[in-house]
Structures are given as structure tokens and as C-alpha cells.
Coordinates of C-alpha atoms in Angstrom, one line a residue:
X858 CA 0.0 0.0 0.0
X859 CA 1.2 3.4 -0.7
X860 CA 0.7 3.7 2.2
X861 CA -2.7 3.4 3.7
X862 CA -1.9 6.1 6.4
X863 CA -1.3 8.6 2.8
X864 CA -4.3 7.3 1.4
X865 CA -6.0 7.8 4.7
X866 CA -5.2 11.8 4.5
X867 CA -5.6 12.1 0.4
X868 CA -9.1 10.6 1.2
X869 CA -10.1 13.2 3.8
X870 CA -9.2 15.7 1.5
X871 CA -12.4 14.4 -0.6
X872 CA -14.3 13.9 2.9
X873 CA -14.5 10.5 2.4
X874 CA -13.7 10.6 6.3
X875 CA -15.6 13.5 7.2
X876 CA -18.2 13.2 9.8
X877 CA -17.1 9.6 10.6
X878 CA -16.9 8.8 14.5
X879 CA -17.8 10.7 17.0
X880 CA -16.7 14.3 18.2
X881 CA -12.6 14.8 18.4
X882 CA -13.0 15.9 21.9
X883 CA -10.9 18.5 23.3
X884 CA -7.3 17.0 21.7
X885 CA -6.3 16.5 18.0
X886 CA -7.8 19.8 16.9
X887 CA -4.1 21.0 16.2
X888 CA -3.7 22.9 12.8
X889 CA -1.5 20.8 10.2
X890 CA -0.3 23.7 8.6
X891 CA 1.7 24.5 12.1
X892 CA 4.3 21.6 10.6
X893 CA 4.0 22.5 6.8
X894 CA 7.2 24.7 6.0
X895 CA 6.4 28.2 5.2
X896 CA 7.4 27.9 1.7
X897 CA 4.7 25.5 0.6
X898 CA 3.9 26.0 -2.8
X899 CA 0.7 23.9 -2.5
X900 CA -1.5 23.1 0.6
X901 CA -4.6 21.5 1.2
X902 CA -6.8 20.4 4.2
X903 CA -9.9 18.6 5.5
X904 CA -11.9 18.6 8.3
X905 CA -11.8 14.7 9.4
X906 CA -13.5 14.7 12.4
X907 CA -16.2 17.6 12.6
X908 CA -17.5 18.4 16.0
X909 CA -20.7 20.3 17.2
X910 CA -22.7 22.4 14.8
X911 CA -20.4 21.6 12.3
X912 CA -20.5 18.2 12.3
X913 CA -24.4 18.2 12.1
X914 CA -24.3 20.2 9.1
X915 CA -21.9 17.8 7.4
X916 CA -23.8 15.5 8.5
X917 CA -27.1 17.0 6.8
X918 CA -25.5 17.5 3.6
X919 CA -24.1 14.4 3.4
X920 CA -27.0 12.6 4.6
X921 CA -29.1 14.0 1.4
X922 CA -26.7 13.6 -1.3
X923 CA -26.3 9.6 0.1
X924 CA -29.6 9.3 0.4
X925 CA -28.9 7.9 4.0
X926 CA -30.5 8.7 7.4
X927 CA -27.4 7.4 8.7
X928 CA -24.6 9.3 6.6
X929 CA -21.3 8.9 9.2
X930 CA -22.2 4.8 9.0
X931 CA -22.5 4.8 5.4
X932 CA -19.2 7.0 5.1
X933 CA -17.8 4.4 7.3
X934 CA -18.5 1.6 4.9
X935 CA -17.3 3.0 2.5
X936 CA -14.2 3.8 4.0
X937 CA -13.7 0.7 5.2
X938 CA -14.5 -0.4 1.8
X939 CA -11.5 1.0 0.2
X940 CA -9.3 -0.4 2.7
X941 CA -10.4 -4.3 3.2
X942 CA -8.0 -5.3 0.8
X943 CA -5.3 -4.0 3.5
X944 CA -7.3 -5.8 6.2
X945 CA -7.6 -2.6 7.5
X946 CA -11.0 -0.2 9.3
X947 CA -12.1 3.0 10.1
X948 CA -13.0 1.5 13.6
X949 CA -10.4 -0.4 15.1
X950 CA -6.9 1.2 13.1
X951 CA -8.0 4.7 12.7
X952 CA -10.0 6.3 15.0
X953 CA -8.1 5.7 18.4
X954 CA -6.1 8.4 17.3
X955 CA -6.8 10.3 14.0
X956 CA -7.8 13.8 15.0
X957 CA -9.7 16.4 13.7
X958 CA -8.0 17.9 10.5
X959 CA -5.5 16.3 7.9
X960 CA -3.5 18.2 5.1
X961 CA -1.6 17.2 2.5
X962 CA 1.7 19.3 1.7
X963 CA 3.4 19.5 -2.2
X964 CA 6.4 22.3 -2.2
X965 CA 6.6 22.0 -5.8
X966 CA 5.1 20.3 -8.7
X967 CA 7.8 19.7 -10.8
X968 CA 9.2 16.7 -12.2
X969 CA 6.7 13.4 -12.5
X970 CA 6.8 12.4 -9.1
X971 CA 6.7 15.6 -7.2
X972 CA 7.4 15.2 -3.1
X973 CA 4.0 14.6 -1.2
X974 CA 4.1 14.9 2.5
X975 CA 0.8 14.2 4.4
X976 CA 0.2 15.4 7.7
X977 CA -2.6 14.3 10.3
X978 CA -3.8 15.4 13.7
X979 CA -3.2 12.8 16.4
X980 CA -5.4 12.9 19.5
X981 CA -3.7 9.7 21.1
X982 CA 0.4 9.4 20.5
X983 CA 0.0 6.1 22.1
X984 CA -3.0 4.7 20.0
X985 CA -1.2 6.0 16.8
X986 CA 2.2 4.7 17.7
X987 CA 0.5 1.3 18.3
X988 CA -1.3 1.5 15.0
X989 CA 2.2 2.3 13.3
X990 CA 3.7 -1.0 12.5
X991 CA 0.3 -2.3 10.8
X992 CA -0.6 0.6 8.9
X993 CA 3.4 0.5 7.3
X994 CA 3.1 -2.9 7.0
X995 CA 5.4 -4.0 9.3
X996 CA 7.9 -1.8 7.6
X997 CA 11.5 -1.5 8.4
X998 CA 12.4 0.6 11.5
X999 CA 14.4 3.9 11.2
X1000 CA 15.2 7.0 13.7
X1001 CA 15.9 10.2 12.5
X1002 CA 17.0 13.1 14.9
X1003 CA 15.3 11.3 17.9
X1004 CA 12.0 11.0 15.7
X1005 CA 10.9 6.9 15.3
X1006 CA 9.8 5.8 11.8
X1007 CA 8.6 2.7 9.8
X1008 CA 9.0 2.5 6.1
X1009 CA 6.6 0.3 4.3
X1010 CA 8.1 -1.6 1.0
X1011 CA 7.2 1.1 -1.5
X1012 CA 9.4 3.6 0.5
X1013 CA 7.0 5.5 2.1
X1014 CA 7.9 6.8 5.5
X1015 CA 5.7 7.4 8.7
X1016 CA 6.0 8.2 12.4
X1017 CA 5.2 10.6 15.0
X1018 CA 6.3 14.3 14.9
X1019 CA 5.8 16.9 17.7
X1020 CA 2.1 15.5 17.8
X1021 CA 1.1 14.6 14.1
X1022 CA 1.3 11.7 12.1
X1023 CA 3.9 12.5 9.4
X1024 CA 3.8 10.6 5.7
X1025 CA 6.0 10.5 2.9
X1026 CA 9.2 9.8 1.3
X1027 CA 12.3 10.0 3.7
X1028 CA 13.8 13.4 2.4
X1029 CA 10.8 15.1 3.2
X1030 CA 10.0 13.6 6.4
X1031 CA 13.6 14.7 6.9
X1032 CA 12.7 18.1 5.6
X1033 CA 9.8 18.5 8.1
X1034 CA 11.6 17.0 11.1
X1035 CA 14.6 19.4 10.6
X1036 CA 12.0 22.2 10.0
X1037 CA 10.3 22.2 13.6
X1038 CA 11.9 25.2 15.0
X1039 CA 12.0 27.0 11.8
X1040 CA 8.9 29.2 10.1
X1041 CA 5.7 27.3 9.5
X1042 CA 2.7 28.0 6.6
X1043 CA 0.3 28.5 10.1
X1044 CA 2.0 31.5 10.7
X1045 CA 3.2 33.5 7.0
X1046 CA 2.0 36.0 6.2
X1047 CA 1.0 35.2 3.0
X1048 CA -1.0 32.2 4.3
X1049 CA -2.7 34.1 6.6
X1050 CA -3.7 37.0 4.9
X1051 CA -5.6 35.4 2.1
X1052 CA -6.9 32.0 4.6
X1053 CA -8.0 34.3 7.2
X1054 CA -10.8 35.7 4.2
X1055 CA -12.3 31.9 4.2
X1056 CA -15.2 31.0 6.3
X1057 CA -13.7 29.8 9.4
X1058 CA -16.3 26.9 9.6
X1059 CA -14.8 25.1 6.5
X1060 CA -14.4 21.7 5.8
X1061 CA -11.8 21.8 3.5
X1062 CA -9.0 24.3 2.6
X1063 CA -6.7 24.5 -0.6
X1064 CA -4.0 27.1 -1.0
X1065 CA -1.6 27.3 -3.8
X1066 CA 1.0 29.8 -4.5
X1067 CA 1.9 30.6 -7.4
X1068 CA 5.0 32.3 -7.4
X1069 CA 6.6 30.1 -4.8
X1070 CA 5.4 27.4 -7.1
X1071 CA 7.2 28.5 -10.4
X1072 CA 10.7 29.3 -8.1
X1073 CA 10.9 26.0 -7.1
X1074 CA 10.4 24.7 -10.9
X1075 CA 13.1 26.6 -12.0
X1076 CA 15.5 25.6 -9.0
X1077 CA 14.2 22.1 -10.1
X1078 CA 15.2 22.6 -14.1
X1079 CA 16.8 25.9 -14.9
X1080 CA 16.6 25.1 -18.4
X1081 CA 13.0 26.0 -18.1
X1082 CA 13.5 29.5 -16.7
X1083 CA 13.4 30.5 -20.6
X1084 CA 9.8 29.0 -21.2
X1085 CA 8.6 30.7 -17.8
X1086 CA 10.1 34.1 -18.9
X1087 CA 8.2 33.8 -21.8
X1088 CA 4.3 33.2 -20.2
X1089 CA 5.3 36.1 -17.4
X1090 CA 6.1 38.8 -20.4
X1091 CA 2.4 38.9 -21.3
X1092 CA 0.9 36.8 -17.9
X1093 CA 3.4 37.9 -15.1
X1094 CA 2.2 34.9 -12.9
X1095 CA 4.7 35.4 -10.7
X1096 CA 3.4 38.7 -9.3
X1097 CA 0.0 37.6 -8.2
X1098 CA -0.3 36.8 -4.5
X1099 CA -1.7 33.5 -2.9
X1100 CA -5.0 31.8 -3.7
X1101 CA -7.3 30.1 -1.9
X1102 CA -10.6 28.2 -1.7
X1103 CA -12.6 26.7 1.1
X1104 CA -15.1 24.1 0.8
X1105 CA -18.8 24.5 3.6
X1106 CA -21.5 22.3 3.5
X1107 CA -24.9 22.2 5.5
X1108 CA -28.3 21.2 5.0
X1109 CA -29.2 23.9 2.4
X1110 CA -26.4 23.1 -0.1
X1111 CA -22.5 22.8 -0.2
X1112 CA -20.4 25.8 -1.5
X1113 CA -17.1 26.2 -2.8
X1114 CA -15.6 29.6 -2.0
X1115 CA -11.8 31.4 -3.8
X1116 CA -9.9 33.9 -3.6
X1117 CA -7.3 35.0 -5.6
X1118 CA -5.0 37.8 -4.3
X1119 CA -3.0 41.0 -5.9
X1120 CA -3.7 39.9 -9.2
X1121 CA -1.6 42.4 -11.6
X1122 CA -3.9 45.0 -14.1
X1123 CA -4.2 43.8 -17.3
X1124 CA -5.0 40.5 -19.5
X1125 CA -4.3 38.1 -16.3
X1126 CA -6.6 39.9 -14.2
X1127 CA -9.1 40.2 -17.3
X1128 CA -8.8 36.0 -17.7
X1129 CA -9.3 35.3 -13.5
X1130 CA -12.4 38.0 -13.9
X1131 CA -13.6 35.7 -17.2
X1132 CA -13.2 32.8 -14.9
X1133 CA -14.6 33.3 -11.7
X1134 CA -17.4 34.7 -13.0
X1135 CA -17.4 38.5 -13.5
X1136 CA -20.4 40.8 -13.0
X1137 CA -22.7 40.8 -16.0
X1138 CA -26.5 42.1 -15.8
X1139 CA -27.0 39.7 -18.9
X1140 CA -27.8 36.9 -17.1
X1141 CA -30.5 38.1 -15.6
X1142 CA -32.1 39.5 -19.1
X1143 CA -32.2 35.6 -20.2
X1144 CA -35.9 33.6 -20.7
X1145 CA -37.1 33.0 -17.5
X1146 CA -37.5 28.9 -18.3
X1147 CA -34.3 28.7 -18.8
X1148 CA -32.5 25.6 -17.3
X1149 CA -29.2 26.2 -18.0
X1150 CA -27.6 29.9 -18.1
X1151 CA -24.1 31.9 -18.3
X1152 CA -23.0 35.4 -19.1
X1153 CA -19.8 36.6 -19.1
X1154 CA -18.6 40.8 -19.0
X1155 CA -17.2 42.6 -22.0
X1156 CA -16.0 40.1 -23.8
X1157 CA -15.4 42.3 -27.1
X1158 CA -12.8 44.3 -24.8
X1159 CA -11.7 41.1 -23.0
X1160 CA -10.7 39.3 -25.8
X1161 CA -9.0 42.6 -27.8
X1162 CA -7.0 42.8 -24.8
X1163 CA -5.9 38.9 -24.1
X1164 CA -4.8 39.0 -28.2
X1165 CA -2.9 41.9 -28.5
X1166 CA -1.2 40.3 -25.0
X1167 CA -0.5 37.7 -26.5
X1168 CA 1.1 39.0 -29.6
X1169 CA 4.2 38.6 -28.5
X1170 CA 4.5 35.2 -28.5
X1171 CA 2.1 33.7 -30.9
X1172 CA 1.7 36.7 -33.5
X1173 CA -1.3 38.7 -32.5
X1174 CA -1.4 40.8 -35.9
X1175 CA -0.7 37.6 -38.1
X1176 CA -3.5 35.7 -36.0
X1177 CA -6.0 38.6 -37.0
X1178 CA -4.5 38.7 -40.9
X1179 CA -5.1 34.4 -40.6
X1180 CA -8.9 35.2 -39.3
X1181 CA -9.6 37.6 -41.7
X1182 CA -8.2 35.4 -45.0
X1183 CA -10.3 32.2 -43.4
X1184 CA -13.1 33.8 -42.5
X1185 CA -13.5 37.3 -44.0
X1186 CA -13.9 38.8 -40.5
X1187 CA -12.1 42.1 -39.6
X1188 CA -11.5 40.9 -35.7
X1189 CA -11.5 45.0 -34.9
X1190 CA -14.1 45.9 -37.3
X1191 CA -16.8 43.0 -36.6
X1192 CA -15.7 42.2 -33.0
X1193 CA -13.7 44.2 -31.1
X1194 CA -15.7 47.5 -31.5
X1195 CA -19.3 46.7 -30.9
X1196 CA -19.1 43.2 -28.6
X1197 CA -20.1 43.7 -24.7
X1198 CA -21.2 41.2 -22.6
X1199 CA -22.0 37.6 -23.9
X1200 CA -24.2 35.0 -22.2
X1201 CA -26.2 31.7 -23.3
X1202 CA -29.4 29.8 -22.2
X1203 CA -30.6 26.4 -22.6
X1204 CA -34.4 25.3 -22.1
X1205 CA -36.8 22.3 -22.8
X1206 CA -37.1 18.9 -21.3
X1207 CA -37.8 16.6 -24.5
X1208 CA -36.1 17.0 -28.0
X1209 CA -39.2 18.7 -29.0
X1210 CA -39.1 21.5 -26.9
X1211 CA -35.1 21.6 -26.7
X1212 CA -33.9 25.2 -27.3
X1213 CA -31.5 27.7 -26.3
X1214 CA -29.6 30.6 -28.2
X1215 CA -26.2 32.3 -27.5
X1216 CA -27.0 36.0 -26.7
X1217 CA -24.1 39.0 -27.9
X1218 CA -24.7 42.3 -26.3
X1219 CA -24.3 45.3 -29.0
X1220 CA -22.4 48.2 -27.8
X1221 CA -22.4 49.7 -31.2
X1222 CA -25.4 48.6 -33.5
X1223 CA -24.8 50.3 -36.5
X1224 CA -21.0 48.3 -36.2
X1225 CA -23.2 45.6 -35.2
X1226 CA -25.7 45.5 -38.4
X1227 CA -22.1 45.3 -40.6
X1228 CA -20.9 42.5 -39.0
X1229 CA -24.0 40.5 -39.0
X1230 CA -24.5 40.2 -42.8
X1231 CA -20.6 38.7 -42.8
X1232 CA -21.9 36.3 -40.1
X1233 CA -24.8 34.8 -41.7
X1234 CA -22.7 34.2 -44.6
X1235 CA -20.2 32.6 -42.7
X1236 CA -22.6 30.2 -40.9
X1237 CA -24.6 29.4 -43.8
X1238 CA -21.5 28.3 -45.7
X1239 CA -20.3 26.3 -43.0
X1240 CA -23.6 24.4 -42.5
X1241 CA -23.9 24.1 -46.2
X1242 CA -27.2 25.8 -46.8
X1243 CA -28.6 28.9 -47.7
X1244 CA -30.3 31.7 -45.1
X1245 CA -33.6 32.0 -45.7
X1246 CA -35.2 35.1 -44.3
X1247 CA -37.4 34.3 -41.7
X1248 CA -39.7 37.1 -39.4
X1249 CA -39.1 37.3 -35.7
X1250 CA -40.4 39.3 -33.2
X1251 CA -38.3 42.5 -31.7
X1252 CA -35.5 40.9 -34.7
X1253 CA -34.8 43.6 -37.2
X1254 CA -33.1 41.6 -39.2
X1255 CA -32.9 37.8 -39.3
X1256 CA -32.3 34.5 -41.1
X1257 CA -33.1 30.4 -40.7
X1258 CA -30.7 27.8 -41.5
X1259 CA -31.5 24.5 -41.5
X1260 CA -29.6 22.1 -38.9
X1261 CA -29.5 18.3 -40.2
X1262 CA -31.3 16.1 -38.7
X1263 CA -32.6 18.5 -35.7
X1264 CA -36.1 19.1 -35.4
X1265 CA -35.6 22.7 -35.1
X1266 CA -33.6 25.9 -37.0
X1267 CA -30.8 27.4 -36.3
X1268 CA -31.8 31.1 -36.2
X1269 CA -29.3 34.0 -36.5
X1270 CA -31.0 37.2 -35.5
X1271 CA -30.1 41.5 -34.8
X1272 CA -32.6 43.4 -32.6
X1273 CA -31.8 46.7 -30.5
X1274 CA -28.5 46.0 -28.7
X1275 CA -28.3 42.3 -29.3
X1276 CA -27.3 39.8 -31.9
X1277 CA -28.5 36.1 -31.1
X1278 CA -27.7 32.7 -32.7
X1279 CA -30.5 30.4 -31.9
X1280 CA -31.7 27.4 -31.7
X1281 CA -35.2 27.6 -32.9
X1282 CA -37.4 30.8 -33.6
X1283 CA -39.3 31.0 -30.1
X1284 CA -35.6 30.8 -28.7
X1285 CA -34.6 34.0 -30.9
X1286 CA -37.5 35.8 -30.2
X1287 CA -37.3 35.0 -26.4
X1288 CA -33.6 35.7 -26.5
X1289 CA -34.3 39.1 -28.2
X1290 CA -37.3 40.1 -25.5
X1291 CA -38.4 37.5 -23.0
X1292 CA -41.9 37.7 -21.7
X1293 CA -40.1 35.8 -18.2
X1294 CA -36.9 37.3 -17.2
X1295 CA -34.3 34.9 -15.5
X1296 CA -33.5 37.0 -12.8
X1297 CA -37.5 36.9 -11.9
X1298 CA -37.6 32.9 -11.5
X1299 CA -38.4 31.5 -8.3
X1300 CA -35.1 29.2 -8.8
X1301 CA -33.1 31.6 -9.8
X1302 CA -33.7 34.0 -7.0
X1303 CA -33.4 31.1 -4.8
X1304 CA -29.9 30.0 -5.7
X1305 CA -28.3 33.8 -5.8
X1306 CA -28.7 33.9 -2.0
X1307 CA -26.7 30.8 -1.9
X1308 CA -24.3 33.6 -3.4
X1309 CA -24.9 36.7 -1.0
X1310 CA -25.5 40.3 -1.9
X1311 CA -21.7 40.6 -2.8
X1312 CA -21.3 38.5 -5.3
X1313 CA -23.2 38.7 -9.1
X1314 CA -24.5 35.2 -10.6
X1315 CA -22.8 34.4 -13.6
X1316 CA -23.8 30.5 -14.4
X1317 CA -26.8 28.5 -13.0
X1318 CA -28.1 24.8 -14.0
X1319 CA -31.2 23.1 -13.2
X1320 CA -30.1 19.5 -12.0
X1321 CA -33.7 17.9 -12.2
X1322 CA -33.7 19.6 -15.9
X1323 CA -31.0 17.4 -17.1
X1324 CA -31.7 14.4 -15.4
X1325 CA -35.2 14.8 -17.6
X1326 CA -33.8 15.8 -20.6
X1327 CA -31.6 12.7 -20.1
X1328 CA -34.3 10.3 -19.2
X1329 CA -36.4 11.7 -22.1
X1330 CA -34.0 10.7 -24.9
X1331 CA -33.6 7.2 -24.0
X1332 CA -32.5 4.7 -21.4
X1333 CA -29.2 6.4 -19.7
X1334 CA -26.0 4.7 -19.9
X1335 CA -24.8 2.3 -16.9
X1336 CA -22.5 5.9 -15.7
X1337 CA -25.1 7.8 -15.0
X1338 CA -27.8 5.3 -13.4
X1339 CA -25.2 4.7 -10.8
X1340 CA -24.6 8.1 -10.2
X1341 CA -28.6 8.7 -10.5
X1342 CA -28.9 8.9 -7.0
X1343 CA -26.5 11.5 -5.9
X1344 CA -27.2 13.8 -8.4
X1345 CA -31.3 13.7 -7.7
X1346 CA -29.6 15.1 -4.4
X1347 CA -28.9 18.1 -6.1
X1348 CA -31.7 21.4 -6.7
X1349 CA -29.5 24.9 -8.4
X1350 CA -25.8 24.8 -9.4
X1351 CA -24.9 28.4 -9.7
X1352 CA -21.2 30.5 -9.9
X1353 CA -20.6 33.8 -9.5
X1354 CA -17.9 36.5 -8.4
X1355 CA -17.0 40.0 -7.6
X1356 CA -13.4 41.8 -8.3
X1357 CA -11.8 44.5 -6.2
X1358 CA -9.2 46.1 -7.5
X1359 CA -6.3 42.6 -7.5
X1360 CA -8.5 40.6 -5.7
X1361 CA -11.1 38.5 -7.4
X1362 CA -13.5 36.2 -5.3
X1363 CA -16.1 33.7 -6.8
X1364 CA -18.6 31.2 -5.0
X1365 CA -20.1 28.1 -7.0
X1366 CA -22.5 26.9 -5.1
X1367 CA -25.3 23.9 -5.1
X1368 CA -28.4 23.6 -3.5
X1369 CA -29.9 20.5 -2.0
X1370 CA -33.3 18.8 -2.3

């Protein structure tokens, strides 16, 4: 086993322990993170053993995703599941003395086999040492600067250190042994300033930084210094501070909460504003029967910013010269200067009523009418048929195509401050001017709180939608009946985000049935 004390802290990290047991008590509630080295490129860490009001919440959450009324003995099972093979349980070799949090340390990534160091809470030194030589295997014995160890036959080192259970290859074990006086990750600043934003009732916790990251891949292989050099000239990487994400969970719905810190001006902040989910009153202009929904802000600026940044290294004015000899698009002219926002929609439960249209807000709609003629005849030559003129409501201008072998048209379509590509004509009109407004749904309203008032939605999915449109196109493949269950757990997925100056947050978030 590789060994089954690293497996045991790699599968907390997934909570495939959390909520197992009883409460921790009053010892093993130490913070992992006080033996992780301060220069830890990469950190991450789970709640094990939640206790009070926590651990009813996890317990909640967990209870209707498993469809259990006994989630901490199912989690059991399955834990002890993935260690019968060991002759191994939960019971009898773990929870004598596995306390309340676990982390998992990486100080680089570098190389194929980077150094993994796993570090777990220990409520009972005694109970834990006594476990030892069964977990390892009955390894060989070692000592190492006082500290007892037992390597199993794979290499992998574990033993006691200054009240945690240590695990990993011997130079890192080394590495943390020798490093018990020195400056831990608990206390840096730069751990501490961005962790210290999370909810403090979290279950688990990543942290990666960045810059510390890409140092120790150079001091790994200097010849890649070069390569690095090159990304940092148009994405300086290395200047951003820390990230961070946090994982809560209670009866309502599970949340995913990250930060990312001192994020330079320019296209990198533009791509972690893109991705977190940046504030865009689109989505909330989308059909209100919509199921599935994104938007994303000025994306005509957006993307005029990331190519020009990244003209340096891939050829930003020969990339627009290619587009423009493919396609006959001016990228300035017919993009750039009249795109804003951007969103989508998806709606219907049956192939019959399946629809949806992607959504371009106009900025400019005289640049906008210009480009759309050079669209339609770009789409119509790629699907191979002509654009027949078709009337749609609020459309000023707008064209069918036929789509082989779909019931429906696609529809391409230019109203007041909006271009749409749809699929279907009620899609196009409804994408144009909705009679129901997204941001009026019942749903909808229902999974931005899951958000709070600081954040701006900027995706939401219907999980009982796609379970019917799956069901209503046929018997489901063996994959998804199995996973059937857990996913009829789940209500509203949604995402969103807010940016501050270099600091850009987002929440994805799911509510529970």
C-alpha cells in the first residue's frame, strides 16, 4: 500500500472521512499547517472529524446527497470499503487516534513524481504509535533526529512528529523533522492573509501559491527559466499573490468559496475575472424557463486585450491577418468594437421543446448590423445551406438555417443592442425580449442567495432539468444510473464572483433537495 496512512489523509481531502466517528473531543484539533514549512507552494486540508454544529451540518449535507439517514455509518463503509484489501478499518486502526483535520503538503510540482508529504492530527500518540507498525506494513524501522519511523516496501515513510502523524518519502519527512523550529505555513503571512478571508467553519482548505510554485520549478530545471520568462512577459504569474478556496457544507447546499489575491492590471486579471465569473446584468435579461444559463462581461474588450497580449508570442497581428483570410472577419471591425457582454441559455425537457440561443450584447449597433451580414454568410457556408429570411419578433433583421437532422432551425437574429444565434425561432425571439426574465424565476432568485449580496451570478443549471432531458432521450448509460442517486440530491448549481481592485473572489455553489 502506498501507504494506507497517505491514502487515509488524500481521502479526507475528498471527505471520504468527514463526519465519521464521534466528536474529536478537546485534543487533536491541532492545525497541520503548524508543521507544513512556510514555503509550501501547494497546501490542502480537510476537516476529518467535525464536532458540534459543524458536524451536524456535514452530516445533513451528506446525509441528502447519500440518500442515507445514517450518513457517518455509510461513510464508514465506504471507507472501510476501500481499505479491506489492507485488512484494515475506520474502527479499530483509525479512530483511536486520527484527529480532527489532515493536510496534504506538495512544495513543488515539478518533475513526474513531485514530493507529497501528508500530515494528520493525532489525538492519542500512544494509540497512533501502536497502529504504526500495521498501517506501514510491518515496515523496516528507522530513527531520524530522535524521531521513530517505519518505512513500508514502497518507500514511504511514517512516524510521530511533535504530535502529528507524518507521511511521505524520507527526504521530506527529513525536511519537516529538521524544520520544527524553523517558520511554518500556520504562521506567513502570506497564508494568513488570504486564509484568514475563508469561512472559518470550513471543511476543507486549498492554498496554492503561485509564485513560490514556479521558483521551485526553475531551482528544479533551470533550463525551463526560458519557457517561464516567456508566459510572465504577457501573464506575469509570478506577481500575483496566494489563492485560496474553502469548501462548507450544511443542510441547504454545499459551497465552494476562492480567492485570488494581488492579481496584476491587465489580460491576467481580465482571464481570473472571465473565470470566476465576472459581474454581468446579462444573465438576468435571459428567458425565465431557462434551465441552463451563463454570461460573461465585455467580452469584445476582453478578448482585444488577451490578443494583442498575447502577440508577442504567438503573432497577434498575423493571428487577425489568418482570421480575416479564413473567414472574411475584420476581428477590430466586426468584434472588437461593438461586442459587450456575452451569455447563453438552454431550455426544454424533451427534444421537441429543446432550445437555447447564445446572446451578444451590442455596444455599437450600426457596427453591429455590418458585421451581422458577414456572419450569416459565414454560418450558412459552414452548414452548407442557404439563409432564408425568416420574421421574428423585436429581430430587425434575421435568417433560418436548417440544422441536419434536428427538429428545429438554427436562427441568427439582430434586434436593438443584441445579436443572437439560436436554436429555434421562439428561442430567438425569447432571447431578443423574454416575456419571463431569468432574474424573476423563483429558482433563480433562490440560488443567488446561496451567493450573497456581494457576489453577481454568472452560471446557474437546473439539475432535475438534465436528469429529464436525459431520461427523455432514451434509457441512460450504466455511468449515470449509478450516479442517479446522488445527483437527484442536487436542486441549483450556480457560480458567480465580484473583483476589487487585484482581488477576485467567486462562489459556485449547489443547492440540495
Amino acid at each position: 500500500m502506498r501507504t494506507a496512512l497517505l491514502s487515509c489523509s488524500c481521502v479526507a481531502l475528498t471527505l471520504g472521512l468527514a463526519a465519521c466517528g464521534g466528536d474529536a473531543g478537546s485534543s487533536g484539533d491541532a492545525d497541520p499547517a503548524s508543521l507544513v514549512p512556510a514555503n509550501a507552494g501547494m497546501y490542502f486540508e480537510a476537516t476529518i472529524r467535525p464536532e458540534g454544529e459543524q458536524r451536524e451540518d456535514v452530516l445533513a449535507a451528506a446525509g441528502k446527497i447519500m440518500r442515507t439517514p445514517d450518513p457517518a455509518g455509510r461513510i464508514q463503509e465506504l471507507v472501510d470499503e476501500g481499505f479491506e484489501n489492507d485488512d484494515l478499518s475506520w474502527e479499530r486502526d483509525f479512530a483511536p487516534w486520527v484527529g480532527e483535520k489532515a493536510g496534504v503538503w506538495l512544495r513543488d510540482v515539478s518533475g513526474e513524481d513531485p514530493p507529497v508529504a501528508g500530515v494528520i492530527a493525532v489525538r492519542d500518540e500512544k494509540a497512533a504509535e501502536a497502529a504504526l507498525p500495521k498501517l506501514q506494513d510491518d515496515g523496516k524501522r528507522g530513527t531520524y533526529e530522535g524521531i521513530n519511523y517505519v518505512t513500508d516496501d514502497e518507500g514511504t515513510v511514517a512516524g510521530l512528529v511533535d504530535g502529528y502523524m507524518v507521511i511521505g518519502e524520507l527526504p521530506v519527512f527529513k525536511e519537516i523533522v529538521d524544520g520544527r523550529d524553523g517558520d511554518h505555513l500556520a504562521d506567513a503571512d502570506r497564508y494568513e492573509d488570504v486564509v484568514d478571508e475563508l469561512e472559518d467553519d470550513r471543511i476543507g482548505l486549498f492554498y496554492i501559491d503561485t509564485k513560490t510554485l514556479l521558483d521551485a520549478a526553475v531551482k528544479a530545471d533551470p533550463s525551463t527559466a526560458a519557457q517561464l520568462d516567456q508566459v510572465r512577459s504577457f501573464l506575469p504569474v509570478d506577481k500575483m499573490g496566494p489563492s485560496a478556496g474553502a469548501l462548507t457544507a450544511d443542510a441547504d447546499g454545499i459551497a465552494i468559496d476562492q480567492i485570488a489575491t494581488d492579481i496584476p492590471d491587465g489580460p491576467l486579471r481580465r482571464l481570473a475575472t472571465l473565470f470566476a465569473g465576472g459581474e454581468s446584468d446579462l444573465l438576468k435579461e435571459l428567458p425565465g424557463d431557462a434551465w441552463g444559463a451563463m454570461a460573461l462581461p465585455n467580452v469584445g474588450e476582453g478578448t482585444r486585450e488577451l490578443v494583442n497580449s498575447f502577440g508577442g508570442l504567438i503573432g497577434g497581428a498575423a493571428l487577425t491577418e489568418q482570421v480575416k483570410r479564413s473567414t472574411g472577419l475584420d476581428l477590430e471591425a466586426d468584434v472588437y468594437s461593438w461586442l459587450g457582454d456575452v451569455g447563453g441559455f438552454v431550455r426544454g425537457t424533451s427534444e421537441a421543446d429543446l432550445g437555447g440561443a447564445l446572446v451578444l450584447e451590442s455596444t455599437d449597433d450600426d457596427r453591429a448590423a455590418s458585421a451581422f451580414g458577414k456572419f450569416v454568410g459565414l454560418i450558412g457556408q459552414q452548414a452548407g445551406a442557404a439563409p432564408k429570411p425568416v420574421k421574428i419578433a423585436g429581430a430587425e433583421s434575421a435568417v433560418e438555417i436548417p440544422a441536419p437532422g434536428a427538429p428545429q432551425k438554427l436562427v441568427l437574429a439582430r434586434g436593438e443592442g443584441k445579436m443572437v444565434a439560436a436554436y429555434s425561432v421562439s428561442a430567438a425571439e425569447d432571447a431578443l425580449a423574454p416575456d419571463a426574465k431569468l432574474g424573476d424565476a423563483a429558482t433563480f432568485k433562490a440560488a443567488e442567495e446561496q451567493l450573497g449580496d456581494d457576489m453577481n451570478a454568472s452560471f446557474v443549471l437546473s439539475m432535475p432539468a438534465i436528469i429529464q432531458l436525459v431520461d427523455a432521450f432514451g434509457e441512460a448509460d450504466a455511468d449515470f444510473e449509478e450516479a442517479r442517486p446522488y445527483l437527484e440530491a442536487f436542486e441549483t448549481i450556480v457560480t458567480g464572483g465580484s473583483t476589487d481592485d487585484g482581488t477576485v473572489r467567486s462562489r459556485t455553489a449547489v443547492t440540495l433537495k
